[in-house]
Coordinates of C-alpha atoms in Angstrom, one line a residue:
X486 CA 86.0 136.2 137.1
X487 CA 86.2 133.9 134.0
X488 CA 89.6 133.4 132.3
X489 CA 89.1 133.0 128.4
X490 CA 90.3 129.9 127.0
X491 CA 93.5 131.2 125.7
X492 CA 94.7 132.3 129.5
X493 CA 93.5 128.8 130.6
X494 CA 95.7 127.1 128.1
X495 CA 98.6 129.7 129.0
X496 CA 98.6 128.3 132.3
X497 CA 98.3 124.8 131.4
X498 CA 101.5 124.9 129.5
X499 CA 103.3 126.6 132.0
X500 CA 102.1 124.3 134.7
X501 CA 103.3 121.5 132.6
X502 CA 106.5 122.5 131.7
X503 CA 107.6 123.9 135.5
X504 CA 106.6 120.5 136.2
X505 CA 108.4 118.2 133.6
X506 CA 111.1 120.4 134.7
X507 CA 110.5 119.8 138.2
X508 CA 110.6 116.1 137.3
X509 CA 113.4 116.0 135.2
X510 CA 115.3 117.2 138.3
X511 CA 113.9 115.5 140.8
X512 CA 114.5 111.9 139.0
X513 CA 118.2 113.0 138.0
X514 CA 121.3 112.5 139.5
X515 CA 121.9 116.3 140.5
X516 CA 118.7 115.8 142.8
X517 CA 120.0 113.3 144.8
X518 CA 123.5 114.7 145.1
X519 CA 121.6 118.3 146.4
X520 CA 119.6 116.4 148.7
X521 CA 122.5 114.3 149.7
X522 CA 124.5 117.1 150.3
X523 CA 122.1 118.9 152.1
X524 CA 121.2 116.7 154.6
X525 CA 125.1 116.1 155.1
X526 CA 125.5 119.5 155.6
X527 CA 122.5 120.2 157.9
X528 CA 124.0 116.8 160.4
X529 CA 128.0 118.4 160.2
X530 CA 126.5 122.0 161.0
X531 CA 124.7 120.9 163.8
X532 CA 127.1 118.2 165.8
X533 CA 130.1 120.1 165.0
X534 CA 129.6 123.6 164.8
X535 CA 131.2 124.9 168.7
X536 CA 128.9 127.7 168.8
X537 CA 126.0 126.5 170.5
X538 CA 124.0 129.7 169.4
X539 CA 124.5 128.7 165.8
X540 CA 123.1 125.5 166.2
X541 CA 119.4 125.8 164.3
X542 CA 118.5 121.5 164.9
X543 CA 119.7 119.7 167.5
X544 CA 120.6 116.1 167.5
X545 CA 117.6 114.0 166.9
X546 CA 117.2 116.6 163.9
X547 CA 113.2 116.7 164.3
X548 CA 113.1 119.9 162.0
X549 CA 115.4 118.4 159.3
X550 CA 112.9 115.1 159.2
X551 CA 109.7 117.4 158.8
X552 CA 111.4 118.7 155.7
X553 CA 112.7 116.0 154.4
X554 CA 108.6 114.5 155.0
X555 CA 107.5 117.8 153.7
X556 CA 109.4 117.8 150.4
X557 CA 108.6 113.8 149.8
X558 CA 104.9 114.4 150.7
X559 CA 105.2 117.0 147.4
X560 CA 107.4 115.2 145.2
X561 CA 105.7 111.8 145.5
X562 CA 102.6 112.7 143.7
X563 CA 104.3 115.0 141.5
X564 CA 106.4 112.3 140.1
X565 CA 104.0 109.6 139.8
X566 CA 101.4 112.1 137.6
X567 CA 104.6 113.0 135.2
X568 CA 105.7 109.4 135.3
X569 CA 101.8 108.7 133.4
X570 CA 102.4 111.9 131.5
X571 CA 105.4 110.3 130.1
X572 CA 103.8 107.0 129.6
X573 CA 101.1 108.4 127.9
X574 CA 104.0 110.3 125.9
X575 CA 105.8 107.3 125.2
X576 CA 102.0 105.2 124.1
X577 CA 101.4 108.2 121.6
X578 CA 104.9 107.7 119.9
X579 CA 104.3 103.1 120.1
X580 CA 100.8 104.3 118.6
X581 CA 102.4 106.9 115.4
X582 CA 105.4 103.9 114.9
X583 CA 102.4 101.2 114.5
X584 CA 101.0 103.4 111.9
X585 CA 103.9 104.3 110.0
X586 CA 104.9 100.8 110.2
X587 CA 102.0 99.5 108.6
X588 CA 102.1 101.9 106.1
X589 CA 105.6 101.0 105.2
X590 CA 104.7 97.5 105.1
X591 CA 102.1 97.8 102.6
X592 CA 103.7 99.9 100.4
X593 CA 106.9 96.6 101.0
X594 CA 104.0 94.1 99.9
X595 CA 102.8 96.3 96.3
X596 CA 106.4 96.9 95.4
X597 CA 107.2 93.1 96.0
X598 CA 104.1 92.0 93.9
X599 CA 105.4 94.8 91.1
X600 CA 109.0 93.0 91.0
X601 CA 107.6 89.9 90.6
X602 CA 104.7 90.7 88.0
X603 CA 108.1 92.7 86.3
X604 CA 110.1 89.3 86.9
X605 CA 107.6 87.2 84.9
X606 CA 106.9 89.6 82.0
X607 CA 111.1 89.4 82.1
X608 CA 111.0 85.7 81.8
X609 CA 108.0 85.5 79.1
X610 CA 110.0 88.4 77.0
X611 CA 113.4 86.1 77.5
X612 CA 111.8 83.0 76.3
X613 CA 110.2 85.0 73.2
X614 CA 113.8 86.4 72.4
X615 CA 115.2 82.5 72.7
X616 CA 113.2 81.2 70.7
X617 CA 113.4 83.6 67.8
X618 CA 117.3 83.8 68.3
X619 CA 116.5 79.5 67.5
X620 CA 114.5 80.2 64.5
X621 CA 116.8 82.5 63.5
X622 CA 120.1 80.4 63.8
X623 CA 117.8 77.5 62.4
X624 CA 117.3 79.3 59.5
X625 CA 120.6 81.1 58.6
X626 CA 121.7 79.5 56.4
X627 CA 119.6 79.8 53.3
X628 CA 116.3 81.5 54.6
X629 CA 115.5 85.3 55.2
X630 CA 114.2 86.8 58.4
X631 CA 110.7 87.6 56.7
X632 CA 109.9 83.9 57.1
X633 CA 109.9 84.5 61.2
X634 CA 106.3 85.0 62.6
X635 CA 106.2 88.0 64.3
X636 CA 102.4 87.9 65.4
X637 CA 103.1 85.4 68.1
X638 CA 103.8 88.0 70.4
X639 CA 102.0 91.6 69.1
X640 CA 102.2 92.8 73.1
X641 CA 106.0 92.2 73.2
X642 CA 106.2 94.5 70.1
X643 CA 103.4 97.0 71.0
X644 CA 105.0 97.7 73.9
X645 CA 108.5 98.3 72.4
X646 CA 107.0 100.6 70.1
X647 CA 105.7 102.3 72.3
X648 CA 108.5 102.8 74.1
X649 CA 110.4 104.1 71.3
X650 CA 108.1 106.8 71.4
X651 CA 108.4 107.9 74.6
X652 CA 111.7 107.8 74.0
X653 CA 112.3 109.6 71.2
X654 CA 111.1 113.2 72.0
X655 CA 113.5 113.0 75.0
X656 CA 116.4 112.5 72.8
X657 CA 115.8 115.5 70.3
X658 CA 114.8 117.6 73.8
X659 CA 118.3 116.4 74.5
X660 CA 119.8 117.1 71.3
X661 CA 118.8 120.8 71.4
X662 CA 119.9 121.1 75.3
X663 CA 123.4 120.4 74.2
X664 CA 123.1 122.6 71.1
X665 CA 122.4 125.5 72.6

Protein backbone atom coordinates (compact mmCIF):
# COMPACT_ATOMS: atom_id res chain seq x y z
CA UNK A 1 0.00 0.00 0.00
CA UNK A 2 1.40 3.40 -1.33
CA UNK A 3 0.18 6.59 0.37
CA UNK A 4 0.01 9.51 -2.29
CA UNK A 5 2.09 12.48 -1.52
CA UNK A 6 -0.62 14.53 -0.11
CA UNK A 7 -1.39 11.76 2.85
CA UNK A 8 2.42 11.68 3.34
CA UNK A 9 2.64 15.35 3.85
CA UNK A 10 -0.67 15.15 6.08
CA UNK A 11 1.18 13.15 8.34
CA UNK A 12 4.30 15.03 8.36
CA UNK A 13 2.59 18.11 9.60
CA UNK A 14 0.71 16.40 12.17
CA UNK A 15 3.78 14.53 13.35
CA UNK A 16 5.44 17.85 13.61
CA UNK A 17 3.13 19.83 15.32
CA UNK A 18 2.07 16.86 18.16
CA UNK A 19 5.67 17.13 18.56
CA UNK A 20 6.58 20.95 18.89
CA UNK A 21 3.69 20.61 21.08
CA UNK A 22 5.12 17.88 22.90
CA UNK A 23 8.24 20.02 23.21
CA UNK A 24 6.80 23.03 24.14
CA UNK A 25 5.61 21.15 27.23
CA UNK A 26 8.10 19.23 28.02
CA UNK A 27 10.75 22.27 28.15
CA UNK A 28 8.13 24.52 30.18
CA UNK A 29 7.62 25.06 33.56
CA UNK A 30 4.14 23.15 33.81
CA UNK A 31 6.29 19.93 32.86
CA UNK A 32 8.38 20.04 35.65
CA UNK A 33 5.82 21.00 38.14
CA UNK A 34 3.52 17.66 36.73
CA UNK A 35 6.48 15.66 37.02
CA UNK A 36 7.40 17.10 40.29
CA UNK A 37 4.15 16.56 41.49
CA UNK A 38 3.90 13.27 40.43
CA UNK A 39 6.68 11.78 41.76
CA UNK A 40 5.70 13.59 45.14
CA UNK A 41 2.58 12.05 45.03
CA UNK A 42 3.60 8.52 43.99
CA UNK A 43 6.49 8.62 47.33
CA UNK A 44 3.43 10.18 49.90
CA UNK A 45 0.97 7.46 48.56
CA UNK A 46 3.17 4.76 49.05
CA UNK A 47 4.96 5.50 52.65
CA UNK A 48 1.93 6.89 54.03
CA UNK A 49 -1.05 5.44 52.89
CA UNK A 50 -2.09 2.74 56.14
CA UNK A 51 -3.66 0.43 53.88
CA UNK A 52 -1.12 -1.88 52.95
CA UNK A 53 -3.41 -3.27 49.96
CA UNK A 54 -3.35 0.14 48.45
CA UNK A 55 0.15 0.37 48.30
CA UNK A 56 1.04 -0.15 44.23
CA UNK A 57 5.37 0.56 44.91
CA UNK A 58 6.91 -0.15 47.74
CA UNK A 59 9.83 1.72 49.21
CA UNK A 60 12.82 1.48 46.96
CA UNK A 61 10.06 2.59 44.37
CA UNK A 62 11.64 0.21 41.49
CA UNK A 63 8.41 0.67 39.30
CA UNK A 64 8.34 4.54 39.82
CA UNK A 65 12.22 4.63 38.48
CA UNK A 66 11.41 2.42 35.38
CA UNK A 67 8.96 5.15 34.44
CA UNK A 68 10.61 7.92 35.25
CA UNK A 69 13.73 5.93 32.81
CA UNK A 70 10.99 5.08 30.45
CA UNK A 71 9.62 8.63 29.88
CA UNK A 72 13.42 10.22 29.79
CA UNK A 73 14.53 7.45 27.41
CA UNK A 74 11.45 9.07 25.05
CA UNK A 75 11.83 12.63 25.75
CA UNK A 76 15.60 12.85 25.37
CA UNK A 77 15.68 12.34 21.74
CA UNK A 78 12.55 13.97 21.19
CA UNK A 79 13.87 17.13 22.54
CA UNK A 80 17.22 17.23 21.12
CA UNK A 81 15.60 16.70 17.31
CA UNK A 82 13.02 19.77 18.09
CA UNK A 83 15.86 21.69 19.75
CA UNK A 84 17.72 21.46 15.76
CA UNK A 85 14.18 21.94 14.37
CA UNK A 86 14.20 25.20 16.18
CA UNK A 87 17.72 26.04 15.39
CA UNK A 88 17.23 25.43 11.96
CA UNK A 89 14.02 27.75 12.53
CA UNK A 90 15.83 30.28 14.12
CA UNK A 91 19.03 30.05 11.05
CA UNK A 92 16.13 30.51 8.38
CA UNK A 93 14.86 33.76 10.12
CA UNK A 94 19.22 35.11 10.76
CA UNK A 95 19.27 34.00 6.95
CA UNK A 96 15.78 36.29 5.68
CA UNK A 97 17.09 39.43 8.31
CA UNK A 98 20.68 39.21 6.41
CA UNK A 99 18.80 39.65 3.21
CA UNK A 100 16.48 42.25 4.15
CA UNK A 101 19.26 43.96 5.79
CA UNK A 102 21.31 44.29 2.87
CA UNK A 103 18.65 45.24 0.88
CA UNK A 104 17.93 48.09 3.22
CA UNK A 105 21.41 49.07 3.22
CA UNK A 106 21.72 49.61 -0.39
CA UNK A 107 18.75 51.28 -0.93
CA UNK A 108 20.49 53.67 2.66
CA UNK A 109 23.70 54.03 0.31
CA UNK A 110 21.59 55.33 -3.32
CA UNK A 111 19.37 57.69 -1.25
CA UNK A 112 22.67 59.03 0.56
CA UNK A 113 24.52 59.52 -2.85
CA UNK A 114 20.88 61.27 -4.20
CA UNK A 115 21.08 63.81 -1.08
CA UNK A 116 24.30 64.68 -1.73
CA UNK A 117 24.30 64.93 -5.67
CA UNK A 118 20.86 67.22 -4.54
CA UNK A 119 23.21 69.02 -1.96
CA UNK A 120 25.70 70.14 -4.58
CA UNK A 121 23.31 71.11 -7.38
CA UNK A 122 21.84 73.25 -4.05
CA UNK A 123 25.15 74.78 -3.55
CA UNK A 124 25.97 75.41 -7.41
CA UNK A 125 22.26 76.97 -7.79
CA UNK A 126 23.04 79.20 -4.40
CA UNK A 127 26.21 80.53 -5.65
CA UNK A 128 24.54 81.31 -9.23
CA UNK A 129 21.63 83.21 -7.29
CA UNK A 130 24.63 85.14 -5.15
CA UNK A 131 26.23 86.28 -7.61
CA UNK A 132 23.47 87.65 -9.73
CA UNK A 133 21.79 89.14 -6.46
CA UNK A 134 25.86 90.99 -6.66
CA UNK A 135 25.44 92.03 -10.14
CA UNK A 136 22.34 93.09 -9.49
CA UNK A 137 22.94 95.36 -6.30
CA UNK A 138 26.17 96.32 -8.34
CA UNK A 139 24.22 97.67 -10.92
CA UNK A 140 21.12 99.28 -9.30
CA UNK A 141 21.73 102.28 -9.39
CA UNK A 142 21.74 103.45 -12.95
CA UNK A 143 21.74 100.09 -15.07
CA UNK A 144 18.79 97.78 -16.11
CA UNK A 145 18.57 94.05 -15.53
CA UNK A 146 18.92 93.26 -19.41
CA UNK A 147 22.63 94.00 -19.02
CA UNK A 148 22.87 90.68 -16.60
CA UNK A 149 24.11 87.56 -18.67
CA UNK A 150 21.80 85.07 -18.36
CA UNK A 151 23.55 82.25 -20.58
CA UNK A 152 26.04 81.49 -17.86
CA UNK A 153 23.85 79.10 -16.46
CA UNK A 154 21.12 77.84 -19.38
CA UNK A 155 20.64 74.36 -17.07
CA UNK A 156 19.74 76.42 -14.03
CA UNK A 157 16.98 78.02 -16.17
CA UNK A 158 16.02 74.95 -18.40
CA UNK A 159 15.33 73.26 -15.49
CA UNK A 160 13.07 75.95 -13.93
CA UNK A 161 11.21 76.09 -16.88
CA UNK A 162 10.62 73.10 -16.94
CA UNK A 163 9.31 72.96 -13.82
CA UNK A 164 6.96 75.56 -14.35
CA UNK A 165 5.41 73.31 -16.65
CA UNK A 166 4.93 70.49 -14.71
CA UNK A 167 3.51 72.71 -12.51
CA UNK A 168 1.19 74.53 -14.15
CA UNK A 169 -1.34 71.83 -15.35
CA UNK A 170 -1.63 70.82 -11.66
CA UNK A 171 -2.71 74.24 -10.69
CA UNK A 172 -5.65 74.65 -13.27
CA UNK A 173 -6.53 70.60 -12.38
CA UNK A 174 -6.67 72.36 -9.01
CA UNK A 175 -8.46 75.28 -9.97
CA UNK A 176 -11.39 73.30 -11.54
CA UNK A 177 -11.40 70.67 -8.34
CA UNK A 178 -12.38 73.63 -6.15
CA UNK A 179 -14.81 75.04 -8.75
CA UNK A 180 -16.89 72.34 -9.04
Amino acid sequence: MRLSKEKLDSFCKIRDKSGSRFYEFSTSWWALFFFFGTVTGCVIWNEFIPYQNLKFDPYPFNGLRTVLALIGAIQAPLLLLYSRKSNEYRKNLLEQDLELEKKIFKKIEFMEMEMKQNHSLYLKELKHVAKLTKKVSGKRKGASIKNIPIHENKDFIAAEQTQREILQPKKSENSENISA
